[in-house]
C-alpha positions as a printed NumPy array, in Angstrom:
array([[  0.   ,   0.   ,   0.   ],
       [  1.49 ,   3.352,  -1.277],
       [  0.719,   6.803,   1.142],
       [ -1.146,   9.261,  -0.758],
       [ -0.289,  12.417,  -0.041],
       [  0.397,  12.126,   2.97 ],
       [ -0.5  ,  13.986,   0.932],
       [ -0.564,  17.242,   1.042],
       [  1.226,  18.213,   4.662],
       [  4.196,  16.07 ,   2.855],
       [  4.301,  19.038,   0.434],
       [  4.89 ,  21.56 ,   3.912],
       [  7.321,  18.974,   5.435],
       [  9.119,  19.176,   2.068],
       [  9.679,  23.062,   2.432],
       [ 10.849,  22.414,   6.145],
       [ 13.735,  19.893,   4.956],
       [ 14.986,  22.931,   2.655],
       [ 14.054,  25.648,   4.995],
       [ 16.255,  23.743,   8.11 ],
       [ 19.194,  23.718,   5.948],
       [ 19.652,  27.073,   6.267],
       [ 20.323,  26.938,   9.429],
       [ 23.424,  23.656,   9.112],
       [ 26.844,  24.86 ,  10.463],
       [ 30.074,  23.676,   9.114],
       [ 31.395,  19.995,   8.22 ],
       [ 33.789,  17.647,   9.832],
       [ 35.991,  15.113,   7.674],
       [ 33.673,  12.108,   6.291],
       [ 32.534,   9.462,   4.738],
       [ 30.004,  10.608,   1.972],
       [ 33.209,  11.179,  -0.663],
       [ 35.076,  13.914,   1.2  ],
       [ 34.836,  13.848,   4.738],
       [ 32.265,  12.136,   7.807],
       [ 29.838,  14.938,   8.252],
       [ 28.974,  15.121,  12.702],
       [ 26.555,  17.078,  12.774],
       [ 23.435,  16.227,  11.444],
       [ 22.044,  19.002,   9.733],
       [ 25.171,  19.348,   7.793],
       [ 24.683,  15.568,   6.784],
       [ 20.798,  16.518,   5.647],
       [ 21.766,  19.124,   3.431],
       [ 24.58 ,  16.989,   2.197],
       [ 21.951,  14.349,   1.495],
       [ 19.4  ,  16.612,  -0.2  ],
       [ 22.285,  18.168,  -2.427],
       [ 23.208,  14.75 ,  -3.405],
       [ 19.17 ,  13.724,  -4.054],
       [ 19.016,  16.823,  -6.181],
       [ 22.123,  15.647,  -8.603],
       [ 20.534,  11.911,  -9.104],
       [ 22.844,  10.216,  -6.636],
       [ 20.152,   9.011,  -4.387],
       [ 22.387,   5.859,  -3.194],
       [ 24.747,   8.2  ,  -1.629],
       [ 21.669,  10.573,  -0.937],
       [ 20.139,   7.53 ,   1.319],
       [ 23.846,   7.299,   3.383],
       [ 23.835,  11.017,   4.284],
       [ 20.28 ,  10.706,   5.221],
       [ 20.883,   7.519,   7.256],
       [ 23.535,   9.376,   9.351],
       [ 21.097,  12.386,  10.026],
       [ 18.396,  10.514,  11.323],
       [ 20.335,   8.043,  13.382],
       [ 21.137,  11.502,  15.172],
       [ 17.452,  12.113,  15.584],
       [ 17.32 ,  14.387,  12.435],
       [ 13.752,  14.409,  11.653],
       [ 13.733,  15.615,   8.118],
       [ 16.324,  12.806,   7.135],
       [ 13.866,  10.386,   8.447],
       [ 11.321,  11.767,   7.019],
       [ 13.161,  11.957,   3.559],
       [ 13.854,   8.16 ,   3.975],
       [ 10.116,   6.785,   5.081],
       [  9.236,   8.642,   1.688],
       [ 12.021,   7.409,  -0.245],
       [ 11.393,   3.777,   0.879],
       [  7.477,   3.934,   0.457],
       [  7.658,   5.561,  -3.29 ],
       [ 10.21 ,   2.965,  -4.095],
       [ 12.565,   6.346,  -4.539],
       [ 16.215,   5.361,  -5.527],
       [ 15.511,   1.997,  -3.425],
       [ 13.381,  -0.766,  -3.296],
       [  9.744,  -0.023,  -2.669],
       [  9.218,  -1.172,   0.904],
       [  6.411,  -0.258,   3.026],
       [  7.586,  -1.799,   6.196],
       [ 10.865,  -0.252,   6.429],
       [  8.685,   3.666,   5.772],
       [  6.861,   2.527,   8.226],
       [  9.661,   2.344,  10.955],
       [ 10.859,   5.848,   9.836],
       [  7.509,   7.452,   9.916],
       [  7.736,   6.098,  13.902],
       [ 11.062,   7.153,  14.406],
       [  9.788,  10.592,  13.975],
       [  6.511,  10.203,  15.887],
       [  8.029,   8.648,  19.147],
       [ 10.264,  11.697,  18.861],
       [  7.15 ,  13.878,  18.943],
       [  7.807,  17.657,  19.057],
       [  6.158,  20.321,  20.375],
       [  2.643,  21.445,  18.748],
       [  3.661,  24.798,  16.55 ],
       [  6.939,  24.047,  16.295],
       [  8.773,  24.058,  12.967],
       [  9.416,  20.571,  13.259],
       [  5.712,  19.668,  13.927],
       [  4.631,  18.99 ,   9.883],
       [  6.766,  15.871,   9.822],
       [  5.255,  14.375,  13.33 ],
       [  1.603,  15.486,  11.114],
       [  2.8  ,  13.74 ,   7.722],
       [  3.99 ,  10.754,  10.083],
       [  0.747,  10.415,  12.308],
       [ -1.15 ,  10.137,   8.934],
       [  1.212,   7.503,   6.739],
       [  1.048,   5.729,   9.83 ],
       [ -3.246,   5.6  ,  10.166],
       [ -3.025,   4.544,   6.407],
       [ -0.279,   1.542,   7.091],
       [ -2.334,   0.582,  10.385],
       [ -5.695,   1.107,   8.475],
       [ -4.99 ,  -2.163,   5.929],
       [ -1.418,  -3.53 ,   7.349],
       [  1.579,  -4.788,   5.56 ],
       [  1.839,  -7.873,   4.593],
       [  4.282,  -9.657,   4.982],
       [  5.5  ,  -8.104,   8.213],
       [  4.105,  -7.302,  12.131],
       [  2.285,  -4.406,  11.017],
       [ -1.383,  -5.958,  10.962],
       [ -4.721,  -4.665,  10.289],
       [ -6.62 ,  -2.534,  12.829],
       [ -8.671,   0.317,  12.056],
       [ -9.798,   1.103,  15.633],
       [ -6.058,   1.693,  16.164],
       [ -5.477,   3.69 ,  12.708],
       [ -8.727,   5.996,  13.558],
       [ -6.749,   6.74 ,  16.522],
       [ -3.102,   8.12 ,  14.795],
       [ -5.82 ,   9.902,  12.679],
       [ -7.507,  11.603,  15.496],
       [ -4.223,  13.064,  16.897],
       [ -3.319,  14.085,  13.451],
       [ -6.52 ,  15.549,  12.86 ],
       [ -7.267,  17.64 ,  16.17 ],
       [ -3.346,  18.128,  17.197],
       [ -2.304,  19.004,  14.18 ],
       [ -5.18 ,  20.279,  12.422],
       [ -4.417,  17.618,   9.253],
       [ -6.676,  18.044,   6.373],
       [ -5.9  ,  14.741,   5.647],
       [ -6.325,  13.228,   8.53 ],
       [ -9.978,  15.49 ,   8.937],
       [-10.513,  13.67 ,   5.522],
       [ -9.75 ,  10.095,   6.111],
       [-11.666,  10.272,   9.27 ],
       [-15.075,  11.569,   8.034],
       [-14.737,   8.735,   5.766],
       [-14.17 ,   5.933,   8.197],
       [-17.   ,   7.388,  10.131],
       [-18.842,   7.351,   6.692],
       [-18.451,   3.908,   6.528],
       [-17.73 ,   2.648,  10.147],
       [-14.615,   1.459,   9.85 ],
       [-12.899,   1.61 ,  13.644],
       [-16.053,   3.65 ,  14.714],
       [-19.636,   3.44 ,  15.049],
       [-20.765,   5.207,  11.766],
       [-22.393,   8.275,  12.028],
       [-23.176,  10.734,   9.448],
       [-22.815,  13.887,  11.916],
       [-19.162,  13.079,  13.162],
       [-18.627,  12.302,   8.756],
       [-20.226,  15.909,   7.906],
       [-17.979,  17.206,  10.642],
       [-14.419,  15.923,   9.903],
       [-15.246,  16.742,   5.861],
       [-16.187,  20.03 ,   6.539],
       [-13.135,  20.927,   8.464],
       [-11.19 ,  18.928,   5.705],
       [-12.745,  21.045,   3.236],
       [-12.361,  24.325,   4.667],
       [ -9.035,  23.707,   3.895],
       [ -9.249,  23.143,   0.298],
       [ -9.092,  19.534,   0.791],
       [-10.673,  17.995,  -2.964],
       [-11.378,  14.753,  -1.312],
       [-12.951,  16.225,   1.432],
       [-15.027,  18.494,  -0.78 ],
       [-16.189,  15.809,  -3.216],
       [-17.265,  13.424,  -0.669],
       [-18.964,  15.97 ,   1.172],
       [-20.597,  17.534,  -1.811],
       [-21.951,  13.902,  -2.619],
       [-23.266,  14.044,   1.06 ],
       [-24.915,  16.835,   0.487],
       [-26.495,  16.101,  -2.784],
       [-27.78 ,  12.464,  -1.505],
       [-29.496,  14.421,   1.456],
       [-31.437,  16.708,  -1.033],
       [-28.882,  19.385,  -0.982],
       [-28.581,  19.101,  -4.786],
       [-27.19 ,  22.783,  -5.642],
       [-24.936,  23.47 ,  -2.913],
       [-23.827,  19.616,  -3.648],
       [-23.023,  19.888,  -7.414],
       [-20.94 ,  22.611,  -6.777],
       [-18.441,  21.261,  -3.943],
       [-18.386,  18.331,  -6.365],
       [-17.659,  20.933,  -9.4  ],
       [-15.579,  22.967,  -7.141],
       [-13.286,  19.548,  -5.826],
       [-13.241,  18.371,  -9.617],
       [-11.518,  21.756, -10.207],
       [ -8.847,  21.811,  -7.321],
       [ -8.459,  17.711,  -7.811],
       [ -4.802,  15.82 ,  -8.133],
       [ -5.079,  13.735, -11.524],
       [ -4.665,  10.862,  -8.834],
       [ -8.122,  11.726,  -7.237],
       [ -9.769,  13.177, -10.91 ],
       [-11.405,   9.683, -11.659],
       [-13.386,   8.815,  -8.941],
       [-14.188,  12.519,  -8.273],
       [-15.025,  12.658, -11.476],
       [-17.445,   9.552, -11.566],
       [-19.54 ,  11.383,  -8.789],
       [-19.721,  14.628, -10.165],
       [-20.538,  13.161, -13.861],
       [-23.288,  10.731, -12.22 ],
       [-24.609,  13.782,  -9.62 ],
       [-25.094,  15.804, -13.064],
       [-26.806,  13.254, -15.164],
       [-29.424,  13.415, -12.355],
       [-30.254,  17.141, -12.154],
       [-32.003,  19.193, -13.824],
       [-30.74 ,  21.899, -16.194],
       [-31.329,  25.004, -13.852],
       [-29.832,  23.417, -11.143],
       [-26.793,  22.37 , -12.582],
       [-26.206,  26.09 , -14.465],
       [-26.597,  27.581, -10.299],
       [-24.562,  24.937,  -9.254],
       [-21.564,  25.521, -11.517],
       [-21.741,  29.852, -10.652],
       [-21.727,  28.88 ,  -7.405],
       [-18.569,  26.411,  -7.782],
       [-17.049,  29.254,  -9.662],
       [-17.956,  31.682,  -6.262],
       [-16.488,  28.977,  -4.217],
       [-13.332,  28.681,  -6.373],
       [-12.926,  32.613,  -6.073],
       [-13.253,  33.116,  -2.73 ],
       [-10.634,  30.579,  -1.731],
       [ -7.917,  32.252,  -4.393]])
């Protein structure tokens, strides 16, 4: 099973792994090719510089050395590297015990550092959610509903908000409820979360909502990742076939409203 987008905080944790290495002092003698790099920041900028020039084996050494320091952006960089199969094999397992790494660290809420323990919270839900075959990481969505719930209220994870209103949707780990769904969504798609706004635009429409409905559908198809546009899609197409002509022309201004106001 392959993280999406973790998503989008991945995207924030990204910036924080370049913004960080600003801040890296100066290097000792090492092993990367010139000299052992001691301090860890230096060694994650080393990394990243190396990642950036197509040398992700040595990339992956520099990295190692950072996060066996307790460098949370290398581990980060290597529970993504491992779980997109990035310059080494695909394996979920060993993301997995990087993704921990960083959330038995934990950091303090607001803190710079506190996008990776976010990203990590969520890959985590989504590894517990199904398990990984093949290793001790088994199946248990009362568990994963829980690293989504601290992602989602500690860290305010769209995501997480996201993935939540749909277990709740379907009552997976909880007792389903349509409120707690409509709640999580919305705060999901407040933050311009597609997922969150097609699935709660769907809601909508299936509760006789049809206008306001169509457009978070038309609105989500708009904002979508080409990973999400097909399935989005296949609700908004199927919500449209279904209403009528007047409804669908208000429904698309409004989308266009909704679209405005959030640039």
């Amino acid at each position: 099973m392959r993280i999406q987008g973790s998503i989008r905080v991945g995207a924030v944790a990204a910036g924080l792994l370049l913004a960080g290495m600003g801040s890296a002092l100066a290097l000792d003698p090492a092993s990367t090719g010139s000299a052992p790099l001691s301090n860890p920041w230096e060694a994650l900028r080393d990394g990243f510089d190396k990642y950036r020039s197509g040398h992700k084996g040595e990339a992956m050494e520099a990295y190692r050395y950072a996060a066996e320091k307790g460098q949370l952006g290398a581990q980060w960089k290597l529970a993504r590297m491992y779980a997109d199969g990035d310059g080494v094999t695909q394996n979920d397992y060993e993301a997995f015990k990087f993704y921990s790494q960083i959330v038995n660290q934990g950091v303090e809420h607001g803190s710079v550092e506190a996008a990776y323990v976010s990203d990590a919270l969520v890959a985590i839900g989504g590894y517990v959610r199904k398990g990984i075959p093949g290793s001790p990481v088994k199946a248990d969505p009362v568990l994963a509903q829980e690293y989504y719930r601290d992602a989602a209220t500690n860290y305010r994870n769209p995501t997480a908000q996201f993935e939540l209103g749909r277990m709740f949707l379907n009552g997976e780990g909880v007792k389903a409820s349509i409120k707690q769904a409509g709640r999580w969504l919305q705060l999901a798609a407040e933050k311009g979360h597609a997922g969150a706004q097609a699935t709660l635009g769907n809601l909508l429409y299936q509760r006789g909502k049809v206008v306001r409905g169509l457009a978070m559908l038309t609105a989500a198809m708009e904002r979508a990742d080409p990973s999400d546009r097909q399935w989005i899609g296949g609700m908004q197409e199927e919500a449209f076939a279904l209403a009528t002509e007047a409804d669908r022309r208000t429904a698309i201004a409004l989308a266009q409203d909704m679209l405005g106001n959030a640039k």
